[in-house]
Amino acid sequence: MDLLGVAQQLGDHEHERLLEVRELVQDKIRKQSIGYWNREEFPKDLVALLAQHGLAGMQLEECSHLLRGLIHAEIARADISLSSVVGIHNELVVGMIHELGSQEQRDLWLPKLMAFEAFGAFALTEPEHGSDIAGGVQCTARRDGDAYVISGAKRWIGMGTISDFALIWAKDEGTGDLGAYLVESDRPGYAATKIEHKIGLRIMQNADIAFEQVRIPVANKLPGASSFASANGLLMQSRAWVGWQAVGAMMATLDICQAYALERQQFGQPIASFQLIQQSLAQIAGNLSLCLSMMGDIARKQERGDLQMVDAAMAKSTATRLARESAALGRALMGGNGVVSDFEMAKVFCDVEILHTYEGTYEINSLIVGRALTGISAFV
């Protein structure tokens, strides 16, 4: 439900594209994803379907930022895990190679990536460094003749167990400079282990990756990634994208709860007739409308090229906070059925917990906003 008519700001062609994606994911992804989510299994068939509709190369598609954001929201509306697969693939893998990679790297990998014929992994976070990763990267790259030798470990790396390569952020042992390196997953010394038993984003295959003296050609270094500022630019855009995921999560919450409230009978009448149920629905709708309007403003800033980290941090922290609040209301509205994934709300509830934490925790993003407001950093 788009109570503010944000999608009506799209031109006719882009609106048709949005409706095409909405129909696809609602008919072919939403219900079909539940079993995969329960099993923590990667759905190759569903991902192939997304590729057939051009969603693997969306980052390079000629379209408005508003359309791109609304498409991300529609995918999250159907399944948040798959929206993470599509979003990270586009924002942090396709986008990174396109913006920071060499022409050779673009020519080799982008055609495959844009068809989901290959997958990459964005590898920044480490076992001992998450929120403080900007100054805490311990993974190293050592120049050895015509090669770099990569050593260290990364954690929470999406698609790490099934990717064809990882984009590793590592510190040059000689200069101390942070850079990015494309490390193919079939190289000796590369080992990825799936992180099991997550409560959310269970379709996304997160991994611990260890690099034991992995040798790569010098040409595998990304020429445009010469400092943490390069990573920060990517993270700024991806934090804005998570805001759209949160919008999609609230869309899903409203869809599920509105349908349930009209169907579920108690005391001889649909629970939609009860004041407390209507209050919860109205609050969820209000949270959704607020965030949808905010993300529309973020898209306009992106179009103008003046999005700042504080904007992305505020969008991410605010939208995920309200998505979390909405999911809790939705879970409670559905009573016992709200804790069973077959009824969908439990799946959304658990996935939103991950949105609240990844791409910069809620707290860190809030402190970025606080630093901008006060001029005082509370964490570095």
XYZ file of N, CA and C in Angstrom, residues 17 47 50-63 68 71-72 75 85-87 89-91 93-95 98 109-119:
123
model
N 7.439 -0.882 -15.305
C 8.539 -1.736 -14.855
C 8.345 -2.138 -13.395
N 16.489 -17.356 -7.900
C 17.477 -16.362 -8.298
C 17.589 -16.295 -9.822
N 14.811 -14.210 -11.109
C 15.090 -12.782 -10.951
C 16.033 -12.292 -12.044
N 17.008 -13.125 -12.400
C 17.950 -12.748 -13.457
C 17.247 -12.602 -14.800
N 16.288 -13.471 -15.060
C 15.552 -13.416 -16.327
C 14.814 -12.098 -16.493
N 14.517 -11.450 -15.399
C 13.795 -10.167 -15.437
C 14.726 -8.974 -15.209
N 16.022 -9.194 -15.418
C 16.971 -8.099 -15.416
C 17.381 -7.564 -14.062
N 17.097 -8.305 -12.973
C 17.354 -7.768 -11.644
C 18.779 -8.012 -11.165
N 19.564 -8.782 -11.931
C 20.968 -8.981 -11.567
C 21.830 -7.803 -12.003
N 21.342 -7.036 -12.976
C 22.107 -5.902 -13.472
C 21.423 -4.575 -13.250
N 20.538 -4.540 -12.259
C 19.729 -3.352 -12.011
C 20.582 -2.115 -11.715
N 21.752 -2.326 -11.104
C 22.609 -1.203 -10.727
C 23.034 -0.372 -11.937
N 23.171 -1.033 -13.085
C 23.634 -0.341 -14.286
C 22.492 -0.040 -15.248
N 21.284 -0.319 -14.824
C 20.107 -0.044 -15.656
C 19.853 1.463 -15.721
N 19.479 1.937 -16.889
C 19.151 3.363 -17.045
C 17.765 3.620 -16.461
N 17.746 4.100 -15.232
C 16.464 4.370 -14.581
C 16.695 5.361 -13.457
N 14.650 2.449 -8.835
C 15.544 1.426 -8.303
C 15.211 1.135 -6.841
N 11.912 -0.791 -6.545
C 12.090 -2.195 -6.934
C 12.725 -2.978 -5.783
N 13.741 -2.398 -5.151
C 14.334 -3.067 -3.991
C 13.276 -3.293 -2.910
N 11.021 -6.253 -3.861
C 11.648 -7.563 -3.644
C 11.623 -7.893 -2.159
N 20.197 -10.568 -1.239
C 21.004 -11.158 -2.305
C 21.079 -10.202 -3.493
N 19.925 -9.704 -3.926
C 19.875 -8.813 -5.083
C 20.535 -7.473 -4.773
N 20.271 -6.935 -3.592
C 20.787 -5.610 -3.262
C 22.288 -5.576 -3.081
N 24.435 -7.737 -4.204
C 25.002 -8.051 -5.515
C 25.101 -6.799 -6.381
N 24.045 -6.007 -6.389
C 24.023 -4.803 -7.224
C 24.840 -3.670 -6.620
N 24.568 -3.338 -5.371
C 25.177 -2.168 -4.746
C 26.670 -2.342 -4.485
N 28.750 -5.273 -5.287
C 29.597 -6.109 -6.145
C 29.616 -5.542 -7.561
N 28.464 -5.541 -8.231
C 28.397 -4.940 -9.571
C 28.827 -3.479 -9.509
N 28.286 -2.741 -8.547
C 28.622 -1.328 -8.432
C 30.091 -1.096 -8.168
N 32.160 -1.910 -11.338
C 31.906 -0.892 -12.355
C 32.601 0.424 -12.021
N 34.027 -9.722 -15.721
C 33.052 -10.124 -14.729
C 31.653 -9.529 -14.891
N 31.533 -8.305 -15.368
C 30.206 -7.675 -15.387
C 29.184 -8.424 -16.233
N 29.521 -8.926 -17.436
C 28.507 -9.662 -18.196
C 27.969 -10.876 -17.447
N 28.842 -11.586 -16.748
C 28.409 -12.762 -15.991
C 27.594 -12.363 -14.768
N 28.062 -11.338 -14.075
C 27.352 -10.885 -12.878
C 25.957 -10.388 -13.218
N 25.831 -9.681 -14.332
C 24.554 -9.076 -14.681
C 23.525 -10.088 -15.178
N 23.942 -11.352 -15.283
C 23.018 -12.438 -15.624
C 22.910 -13.450 -14.489
N 23.495 -13.149 -13.343
C 23.604 -14.103 -12.230
C 24.258 -15.406 -12.686
N 25.147 -15.315 -13.670
C 25.939 -16.473 -14.068
C 27.201 -16.565 -13.227
N 27.482 -15.532 -12.475
C 28.576 -15.500 -11.511
C 28.115 -14.678 -10.321
N 28.727 -14.956 -9.164
C 28.415 -14.220 -7.948
C 29.712 -13.729 -7.317
